[in-house]
Short mmCIF file of C-alpha atoms and ligand atoms in Angstrom, two decimals:
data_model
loop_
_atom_site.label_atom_id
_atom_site.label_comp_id
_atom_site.label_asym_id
_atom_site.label_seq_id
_atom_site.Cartn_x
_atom_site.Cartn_y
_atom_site.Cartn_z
CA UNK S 1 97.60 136.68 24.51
CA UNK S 2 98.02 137.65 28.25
CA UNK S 3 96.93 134.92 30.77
CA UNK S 4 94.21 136.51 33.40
CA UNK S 5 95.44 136.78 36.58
CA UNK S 6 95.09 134.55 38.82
CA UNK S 7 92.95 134.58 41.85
CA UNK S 8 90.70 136.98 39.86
CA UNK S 9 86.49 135.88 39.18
CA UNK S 10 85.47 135.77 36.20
CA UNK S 11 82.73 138.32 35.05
CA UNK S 12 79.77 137.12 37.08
CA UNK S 13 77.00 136.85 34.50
CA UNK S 14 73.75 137.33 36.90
CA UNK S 15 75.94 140.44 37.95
CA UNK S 16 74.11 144.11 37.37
CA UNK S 17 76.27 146.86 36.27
CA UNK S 18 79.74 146.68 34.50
CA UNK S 19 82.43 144.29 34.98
CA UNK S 20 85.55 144.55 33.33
CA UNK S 21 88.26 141.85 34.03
CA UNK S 22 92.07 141.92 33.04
CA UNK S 23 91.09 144.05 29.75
CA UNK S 24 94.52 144.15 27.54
CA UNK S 25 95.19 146.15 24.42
CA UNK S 26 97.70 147.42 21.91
CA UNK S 27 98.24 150.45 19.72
CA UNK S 28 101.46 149.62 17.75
CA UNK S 29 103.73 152.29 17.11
CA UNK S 30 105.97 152.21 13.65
CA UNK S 31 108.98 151.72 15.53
CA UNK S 32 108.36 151.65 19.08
CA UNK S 33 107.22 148.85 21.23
CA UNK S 34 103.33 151.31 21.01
CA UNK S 35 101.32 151.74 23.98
CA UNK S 36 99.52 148.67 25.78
CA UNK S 37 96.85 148.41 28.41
CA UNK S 38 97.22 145.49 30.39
CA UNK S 39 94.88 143.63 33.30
CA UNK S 40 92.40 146.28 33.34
CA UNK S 41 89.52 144.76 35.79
CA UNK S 42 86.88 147.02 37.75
CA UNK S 43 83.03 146.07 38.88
CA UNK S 44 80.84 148.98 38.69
CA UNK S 45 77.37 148.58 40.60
CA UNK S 46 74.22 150.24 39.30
CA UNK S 47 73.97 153.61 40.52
CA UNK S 48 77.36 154.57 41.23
CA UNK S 49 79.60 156.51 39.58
CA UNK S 50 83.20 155.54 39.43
CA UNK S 51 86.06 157.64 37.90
CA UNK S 52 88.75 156.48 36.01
CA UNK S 53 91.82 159.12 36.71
CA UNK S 54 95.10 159.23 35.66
CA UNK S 55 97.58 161.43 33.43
CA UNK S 56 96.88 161.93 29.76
CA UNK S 57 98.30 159.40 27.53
CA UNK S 58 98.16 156.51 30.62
CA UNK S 59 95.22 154.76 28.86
CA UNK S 60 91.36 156.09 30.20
CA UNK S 61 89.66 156.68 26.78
CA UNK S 62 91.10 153.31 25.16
CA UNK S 63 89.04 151.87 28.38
CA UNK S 64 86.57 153.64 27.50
CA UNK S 65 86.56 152.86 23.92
CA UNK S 66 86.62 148.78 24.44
CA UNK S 67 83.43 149.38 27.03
CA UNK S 68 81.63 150.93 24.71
CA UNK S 69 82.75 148.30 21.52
CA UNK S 70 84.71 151.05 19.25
CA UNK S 71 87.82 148.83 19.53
CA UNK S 72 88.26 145.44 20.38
CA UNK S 73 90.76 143.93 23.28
CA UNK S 74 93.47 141.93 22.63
CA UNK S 75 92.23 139.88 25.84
CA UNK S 76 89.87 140.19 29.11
CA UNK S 77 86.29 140.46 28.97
CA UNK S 78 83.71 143.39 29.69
CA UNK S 79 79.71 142.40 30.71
CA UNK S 80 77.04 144.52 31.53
CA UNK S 81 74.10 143.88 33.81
CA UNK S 82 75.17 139.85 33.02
CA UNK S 83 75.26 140.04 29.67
CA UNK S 84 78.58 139.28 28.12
CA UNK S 85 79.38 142.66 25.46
CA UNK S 86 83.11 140.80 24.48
CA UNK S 87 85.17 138.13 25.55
CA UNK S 88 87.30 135.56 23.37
CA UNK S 89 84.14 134.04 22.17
CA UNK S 90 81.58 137.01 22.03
CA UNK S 91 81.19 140.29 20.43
CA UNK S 92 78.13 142.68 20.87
CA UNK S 93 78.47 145.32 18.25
CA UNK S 94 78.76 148.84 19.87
CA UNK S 95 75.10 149.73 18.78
CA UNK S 96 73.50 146.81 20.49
CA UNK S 97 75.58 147.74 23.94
CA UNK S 98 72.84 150.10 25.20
CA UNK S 99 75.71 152.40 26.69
CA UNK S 100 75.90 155.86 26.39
CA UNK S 101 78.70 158.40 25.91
CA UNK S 102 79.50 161.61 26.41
CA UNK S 103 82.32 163.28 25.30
CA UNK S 104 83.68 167.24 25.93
CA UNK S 105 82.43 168.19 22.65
CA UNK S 106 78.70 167.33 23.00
CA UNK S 107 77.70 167.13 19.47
CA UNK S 108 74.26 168.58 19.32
CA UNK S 109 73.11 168.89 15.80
CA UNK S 110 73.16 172.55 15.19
CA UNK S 111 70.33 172.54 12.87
CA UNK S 112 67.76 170.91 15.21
CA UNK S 113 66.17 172.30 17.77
CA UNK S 114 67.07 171.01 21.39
CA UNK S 115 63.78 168.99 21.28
CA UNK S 116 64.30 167.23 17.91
CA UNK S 117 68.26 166.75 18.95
CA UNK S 118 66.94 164.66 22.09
CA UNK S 119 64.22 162.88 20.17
CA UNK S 120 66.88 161.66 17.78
CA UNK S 121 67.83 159.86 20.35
CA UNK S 122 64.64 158.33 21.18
CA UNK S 123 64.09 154.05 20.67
CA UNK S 124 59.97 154.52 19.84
CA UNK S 125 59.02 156.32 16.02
CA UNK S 126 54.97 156.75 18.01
CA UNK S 127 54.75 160.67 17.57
CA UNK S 128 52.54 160.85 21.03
CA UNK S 129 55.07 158.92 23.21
CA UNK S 130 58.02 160.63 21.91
CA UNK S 131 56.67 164.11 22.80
CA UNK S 132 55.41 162.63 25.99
CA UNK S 133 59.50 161.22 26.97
CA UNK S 134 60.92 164.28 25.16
CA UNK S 135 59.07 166.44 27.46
CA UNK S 136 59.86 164.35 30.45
CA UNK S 137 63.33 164.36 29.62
CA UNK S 138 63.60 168.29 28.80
CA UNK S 139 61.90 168.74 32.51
CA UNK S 140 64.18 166.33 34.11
CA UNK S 141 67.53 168.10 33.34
CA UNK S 142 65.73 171.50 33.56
CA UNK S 143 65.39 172.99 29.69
CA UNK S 144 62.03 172.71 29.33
CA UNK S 145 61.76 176.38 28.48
CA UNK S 146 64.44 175.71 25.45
CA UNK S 147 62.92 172.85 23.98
CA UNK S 148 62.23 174.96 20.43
CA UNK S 149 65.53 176.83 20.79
CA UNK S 150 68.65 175.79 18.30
CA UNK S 151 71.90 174.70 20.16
CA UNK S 152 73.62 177.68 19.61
CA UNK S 153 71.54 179.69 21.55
CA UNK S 154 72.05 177.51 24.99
CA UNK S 155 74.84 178.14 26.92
CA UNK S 156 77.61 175.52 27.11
CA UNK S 157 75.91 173.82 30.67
CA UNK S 158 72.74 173.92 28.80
CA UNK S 159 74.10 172.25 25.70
CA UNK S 160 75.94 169.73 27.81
CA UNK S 161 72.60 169.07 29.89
CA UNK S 162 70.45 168.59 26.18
CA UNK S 163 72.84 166.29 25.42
CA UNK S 164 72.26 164.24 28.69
CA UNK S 165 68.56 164.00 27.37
CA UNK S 166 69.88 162.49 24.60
CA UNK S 167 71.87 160.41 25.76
CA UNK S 168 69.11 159.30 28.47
CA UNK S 169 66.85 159.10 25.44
CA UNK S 170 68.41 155.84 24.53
CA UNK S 171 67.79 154.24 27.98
CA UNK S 172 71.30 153.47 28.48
CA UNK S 173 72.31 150.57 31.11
CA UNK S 174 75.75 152.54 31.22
CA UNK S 175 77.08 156.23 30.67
CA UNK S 176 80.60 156.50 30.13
CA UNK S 177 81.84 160.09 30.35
CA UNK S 178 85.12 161.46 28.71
CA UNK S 179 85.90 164.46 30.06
CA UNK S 180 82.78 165.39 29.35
CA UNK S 181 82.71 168.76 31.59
CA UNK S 182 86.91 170.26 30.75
CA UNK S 183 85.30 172.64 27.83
CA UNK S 184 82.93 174.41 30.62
CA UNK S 185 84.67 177.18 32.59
CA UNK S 186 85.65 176.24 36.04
CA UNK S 187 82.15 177.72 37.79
CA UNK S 188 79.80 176.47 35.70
CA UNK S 189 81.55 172.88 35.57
CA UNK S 190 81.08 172.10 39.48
CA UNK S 191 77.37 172.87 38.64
CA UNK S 192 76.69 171.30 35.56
CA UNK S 193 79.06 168.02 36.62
CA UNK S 194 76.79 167.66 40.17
CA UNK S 195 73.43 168.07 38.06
CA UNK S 196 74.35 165.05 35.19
CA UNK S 197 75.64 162.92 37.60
CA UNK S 198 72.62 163.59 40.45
CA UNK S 199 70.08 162.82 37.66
CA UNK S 200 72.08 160.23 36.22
CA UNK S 201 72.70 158.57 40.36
CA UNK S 202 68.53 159.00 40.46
CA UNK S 203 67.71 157.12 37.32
CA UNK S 204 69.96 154.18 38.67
CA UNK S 205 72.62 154.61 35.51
CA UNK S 206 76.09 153.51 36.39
CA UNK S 207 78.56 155.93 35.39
CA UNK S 208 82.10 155.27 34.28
CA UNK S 209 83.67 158.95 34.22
CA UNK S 210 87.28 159.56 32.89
CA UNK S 211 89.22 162.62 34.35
CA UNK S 212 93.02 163.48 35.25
CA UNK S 213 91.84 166.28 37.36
CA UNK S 214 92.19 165.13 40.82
CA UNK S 215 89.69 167.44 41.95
CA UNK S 216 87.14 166.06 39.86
CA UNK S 217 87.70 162.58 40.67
CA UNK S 218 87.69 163.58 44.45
CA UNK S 219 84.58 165.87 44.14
CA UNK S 220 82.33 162.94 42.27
CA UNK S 221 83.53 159.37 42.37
CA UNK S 222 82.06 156.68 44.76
CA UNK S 223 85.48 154.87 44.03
CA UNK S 224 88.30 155.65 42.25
CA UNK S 225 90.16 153.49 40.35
CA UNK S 226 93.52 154.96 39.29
CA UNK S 227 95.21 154.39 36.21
CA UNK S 228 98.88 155.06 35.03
CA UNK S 229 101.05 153.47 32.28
CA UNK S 230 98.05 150.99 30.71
CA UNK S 231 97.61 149.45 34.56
CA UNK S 232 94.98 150.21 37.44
CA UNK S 233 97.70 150.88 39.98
CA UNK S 234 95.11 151.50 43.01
CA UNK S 235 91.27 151.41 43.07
CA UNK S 236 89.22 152.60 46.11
CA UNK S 237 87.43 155.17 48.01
CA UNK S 238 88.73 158.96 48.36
CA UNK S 239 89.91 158.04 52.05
CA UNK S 240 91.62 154.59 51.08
CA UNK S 241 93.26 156.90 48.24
CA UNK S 242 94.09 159.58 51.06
CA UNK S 243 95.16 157.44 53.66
CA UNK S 244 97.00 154.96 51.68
CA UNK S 245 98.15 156.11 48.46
CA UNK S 246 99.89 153.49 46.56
CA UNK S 247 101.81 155.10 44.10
CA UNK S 248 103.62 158.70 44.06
CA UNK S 249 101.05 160.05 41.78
CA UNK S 250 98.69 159.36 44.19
CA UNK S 251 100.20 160.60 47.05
CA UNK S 252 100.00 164.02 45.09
CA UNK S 253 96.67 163.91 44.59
CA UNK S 254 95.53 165.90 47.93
CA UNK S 255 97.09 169.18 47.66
CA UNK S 256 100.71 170.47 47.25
CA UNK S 257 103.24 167.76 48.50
CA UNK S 258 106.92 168.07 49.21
CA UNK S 259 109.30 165.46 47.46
CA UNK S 260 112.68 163.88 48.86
CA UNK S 261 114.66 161.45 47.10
CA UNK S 262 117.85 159.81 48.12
CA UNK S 263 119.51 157.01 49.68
CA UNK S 264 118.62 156.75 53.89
CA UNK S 265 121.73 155.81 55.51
CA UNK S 266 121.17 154.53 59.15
CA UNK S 267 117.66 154.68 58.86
CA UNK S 268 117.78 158.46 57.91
CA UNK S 269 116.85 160.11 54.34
CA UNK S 270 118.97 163.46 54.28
CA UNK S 271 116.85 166.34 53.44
CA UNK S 272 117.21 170.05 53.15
CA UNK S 273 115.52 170.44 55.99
CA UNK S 274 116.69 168.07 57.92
CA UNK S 275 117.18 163.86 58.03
CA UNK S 276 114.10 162.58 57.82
CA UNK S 277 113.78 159.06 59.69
CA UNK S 278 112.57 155.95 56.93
CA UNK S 279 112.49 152.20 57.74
CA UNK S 280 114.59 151.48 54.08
CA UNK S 281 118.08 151.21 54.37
CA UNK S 282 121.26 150.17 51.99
CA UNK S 283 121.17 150.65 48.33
CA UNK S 284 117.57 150.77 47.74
CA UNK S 285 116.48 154.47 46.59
CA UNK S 286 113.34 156.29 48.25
CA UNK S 287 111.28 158.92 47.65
CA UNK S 288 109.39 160.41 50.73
CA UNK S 289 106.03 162.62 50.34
CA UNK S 290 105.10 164.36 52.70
CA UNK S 291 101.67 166.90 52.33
CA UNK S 292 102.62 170.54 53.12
CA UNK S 293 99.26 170.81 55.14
CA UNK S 294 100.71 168.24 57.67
CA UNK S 295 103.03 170.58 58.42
CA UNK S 296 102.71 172.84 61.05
CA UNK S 297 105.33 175.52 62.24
CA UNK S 298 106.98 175.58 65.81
CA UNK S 299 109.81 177.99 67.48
CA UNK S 300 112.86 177.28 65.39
CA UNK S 301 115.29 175.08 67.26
CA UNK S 302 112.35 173.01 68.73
CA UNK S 303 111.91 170.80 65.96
CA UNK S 304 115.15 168.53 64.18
CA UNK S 305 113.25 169.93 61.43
CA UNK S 306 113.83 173.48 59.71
CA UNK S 307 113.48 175.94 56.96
CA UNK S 308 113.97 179.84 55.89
CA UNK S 309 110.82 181.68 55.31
CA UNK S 310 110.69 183.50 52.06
CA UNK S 311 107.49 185.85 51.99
CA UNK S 312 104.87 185.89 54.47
CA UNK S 313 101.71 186.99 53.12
CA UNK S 314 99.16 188.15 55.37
CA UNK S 315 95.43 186.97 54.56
CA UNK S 316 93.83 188.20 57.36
CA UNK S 317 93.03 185.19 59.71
CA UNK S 318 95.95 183.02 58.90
CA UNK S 319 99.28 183.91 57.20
CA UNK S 320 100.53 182.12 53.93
CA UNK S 321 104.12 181.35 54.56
CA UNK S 322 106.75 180.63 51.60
CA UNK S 323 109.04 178.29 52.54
CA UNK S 324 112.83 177.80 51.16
CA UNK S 325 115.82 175.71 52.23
CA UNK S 326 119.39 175.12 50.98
CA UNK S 327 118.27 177.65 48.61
CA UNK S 328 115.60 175.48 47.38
CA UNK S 329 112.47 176.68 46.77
CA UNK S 330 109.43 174.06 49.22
CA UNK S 331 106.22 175.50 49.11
CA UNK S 332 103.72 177.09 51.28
CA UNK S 333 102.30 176.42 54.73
CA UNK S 334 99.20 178.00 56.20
CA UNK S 335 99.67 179.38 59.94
CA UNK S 336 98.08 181.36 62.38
CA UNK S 337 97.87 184.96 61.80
CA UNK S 338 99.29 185.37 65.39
CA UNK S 339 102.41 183.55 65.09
CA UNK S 340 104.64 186.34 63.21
CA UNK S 341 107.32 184.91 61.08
CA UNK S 342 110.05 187.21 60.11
CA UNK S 343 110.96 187.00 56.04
CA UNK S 344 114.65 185.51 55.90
CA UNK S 345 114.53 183.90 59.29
CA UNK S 346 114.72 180.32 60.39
CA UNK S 347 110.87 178.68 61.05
CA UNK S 348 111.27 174.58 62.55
CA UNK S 349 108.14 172.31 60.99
CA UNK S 350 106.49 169.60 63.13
CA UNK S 351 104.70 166.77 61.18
CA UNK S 352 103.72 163.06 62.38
CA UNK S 353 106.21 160.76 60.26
CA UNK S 354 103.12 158.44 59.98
CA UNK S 355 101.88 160.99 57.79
CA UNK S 356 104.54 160.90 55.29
CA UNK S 357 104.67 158.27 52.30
CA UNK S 358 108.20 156.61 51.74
CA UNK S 359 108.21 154.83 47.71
CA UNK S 360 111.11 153.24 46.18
CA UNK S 361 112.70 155.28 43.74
CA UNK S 362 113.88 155.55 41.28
CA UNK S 363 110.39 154.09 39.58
CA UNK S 364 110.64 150.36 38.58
CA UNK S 365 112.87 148.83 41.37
CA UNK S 366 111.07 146.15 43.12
CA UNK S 367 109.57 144.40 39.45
CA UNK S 368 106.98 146.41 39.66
CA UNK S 369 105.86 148.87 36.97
CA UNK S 370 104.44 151.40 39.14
CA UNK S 371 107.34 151.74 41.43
CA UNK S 372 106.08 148.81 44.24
CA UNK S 373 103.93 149.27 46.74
CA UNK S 374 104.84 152.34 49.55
CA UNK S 375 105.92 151.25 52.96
CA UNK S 376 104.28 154.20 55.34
CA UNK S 377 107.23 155.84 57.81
CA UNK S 378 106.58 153.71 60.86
CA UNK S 379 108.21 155.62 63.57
P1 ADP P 401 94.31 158.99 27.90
O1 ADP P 401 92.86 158.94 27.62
O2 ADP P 401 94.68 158.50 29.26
O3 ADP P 401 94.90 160.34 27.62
P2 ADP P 401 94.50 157.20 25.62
O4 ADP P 401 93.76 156.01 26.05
O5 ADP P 401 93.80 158.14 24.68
O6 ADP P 401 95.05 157.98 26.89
O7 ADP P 401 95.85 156.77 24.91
C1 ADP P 401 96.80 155.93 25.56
C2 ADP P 401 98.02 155.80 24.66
O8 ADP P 401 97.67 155.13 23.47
C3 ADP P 401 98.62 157.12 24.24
O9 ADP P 401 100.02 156.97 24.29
C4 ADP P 401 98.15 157.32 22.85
O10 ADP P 401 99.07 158.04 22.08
C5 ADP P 401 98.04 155.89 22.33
N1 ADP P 401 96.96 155.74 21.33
C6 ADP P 401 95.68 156.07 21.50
N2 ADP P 401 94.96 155.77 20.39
C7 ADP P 401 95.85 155.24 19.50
C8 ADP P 401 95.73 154.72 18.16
N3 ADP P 401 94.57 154.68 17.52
N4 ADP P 401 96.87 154.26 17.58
C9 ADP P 401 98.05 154.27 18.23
N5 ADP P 401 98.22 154.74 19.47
C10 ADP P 401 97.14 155.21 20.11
#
């Protein structure tokens, strides 16, 4: 059993909305130490919608899965609107949670029509109110002119909006959402996504949403609590994410990123394009991260900082430059359409060292699993 950790509260019970505190479970694996997830804690108010993001495999749907009661934790304890769903002495079976899910396959019943697939999920049997709240619900995520049509003849942001009715059929305290929106293509996804979560931010519903698209997370989340390797390894706002990312996968989270890893000797990390100045020092590894769109190009020579351009390509107000050195490929900057840059010459970057991230590396120096916390250049 892990111990909770300390300094945390416990679940407040007069709370509203979700709180999770140091959640633990185990999948054993037949020979392997298996997969746990371990401290897990997060308070989710009503009315907000909070993403859980991290790579596949790190953990989100078992989260998901011991909210909603489909597995139970090893240790910690979930409660919703101050009622206590699990802990070491309670369990509230997963169809007496009053949370709903929604998953990317959205499960209509293809032999109902869209109006008897969100009645289904309806609480009263009294033919007159269920119209009434089938009707309300049909108008509310805009299908009330497909209430007698069959699934398959919706389109996929219809289907995935009829299954929001039925999901809000159930008057659920909590919606948990499992990348409910990857199956939609990319244009119809932004639209559909920002239409279930404004009606869902309207009726008051907390929403627990699990992505490992950045974008998403970035686009949607009131807070976002970050999740690699079974741990929450950061939880807060997109700018406390963007300012202060605490982990390397973070840091990457904002765009394309350049990576340097080494040993800084006298205070200086050498880099392909140049030594880069870090606080660390001796035998302790680093990996600096430093966002391409912090850098900005000067007159080569001017800047102890330097690299080859490998394509310019022109796109009419600004010019994407390709950027190589020590035959490495970097990335691409964005500059000014006026400031030619000649393919195979020398280009020198500018960038504020308090904009790069310095992390130990390799990961797991300093005891900690996620690699320790990052020390910000501080020059
Ligand atoms: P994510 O949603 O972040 O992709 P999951 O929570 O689904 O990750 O899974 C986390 C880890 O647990 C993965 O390594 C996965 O293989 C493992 N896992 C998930 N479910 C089971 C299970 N029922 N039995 C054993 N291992 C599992």
């Amino acid at each position: 059993m892990m111990a909770p950790a300390a300094g945390r509260a416990a679940c407040q019970i007069s709370g509203t909305g979700l709180c999770v505190r140091d959640l633990g479970h185990r999948y054993r694996a037949g020979s392997g130490q298996g997969f746990a997830l371990d401290g897990v804690s997060l308070d989710l108010p009503p009315g907000a919608v909070h993403c859980l993001l991290g790579p596949s495999g790190s953990g989100k749907s078992t989260v998901l899965r011991l909210v909603a009661g489909l597995e139970r934790p090893s240790a910690g304890s979930i409660a919703l609107d101050g009622q206590t769903l699990c802990d070491r002495e309670h369990w509230i079976q997963p169809e007496r949670r009053s949370i709903g899910l929604m998953f990317q396959d959205v499960a209509l019943f293809p032999h109902m029509t869209i109006r008897k697939n969100v009645a289904f999920g309806l609480r009263t049997r009294d033919a007159a109110k269920c119209r009434r709240r089938v009707d309300e619900l049909l108008v509310m995520v805009g299908l009330a002119a497909h209430a007698e049509k069959f699934p398959h003849e919706l389109s996929g942001g219809e289907q995935q909006r009829a299954a929001l009715a039925r999901t809000l059929a159930a008057e659920p305290r909590l919606v948990l959402l499992d990348e409910a929106f990857s199956a939609l293509d990319p244009g119809l996804r932004v639209e559909v996504r920002g239409s279930v979560l404004t009606i869902l931010r309207q009726a008051g519903i907390p929403v627990l949403m699990v992505t490992h698209d950045p974008d998403e997370a970035i686009a949607e989340a009131d807070r976002i609590h970050v999740i690699e390797d079974g741990r929450i390894t950061q939880s807060g706002s997109v700018s406390q994410l963007y300012r202060s990312p605490a982990t390397r996968f973070v840091a990457g989270f904002f765009g394309p990123v350049l990576r340097f890893r080494g040993c800084p000797e006298d205070g200086q990390l050498a880099t392909p394009i140049g030594p880069i100045p870090v606080s660390r020092d001796g035998q302790q590894g680093v990996e600096v991260v430093l966002r391409t769109r912090d850098l900005a190009p000067v007159a080569a020579g001017k800047s102890p900082w330097r690299a080859t351009v490998l394509a310019c390509r022109d796109l009419g107000d600004r010019c994407r430059v390709e950027l190589a050195a020590e035959g490495e490929r970097l990335g691409d900057i964005h500059v000014p359409s006026s400031l030619a840059h000649r393919v195979g010459g020398e280009i020198g970057l500018a960038f504020d060292p308090g904009a790069m991230f310095v992390f130990p590396w390799p990961e797991g120096l300093n005891n900690s699993k996620n690699g320790g916390i990052p020390s910000r250049a501080n020059h």
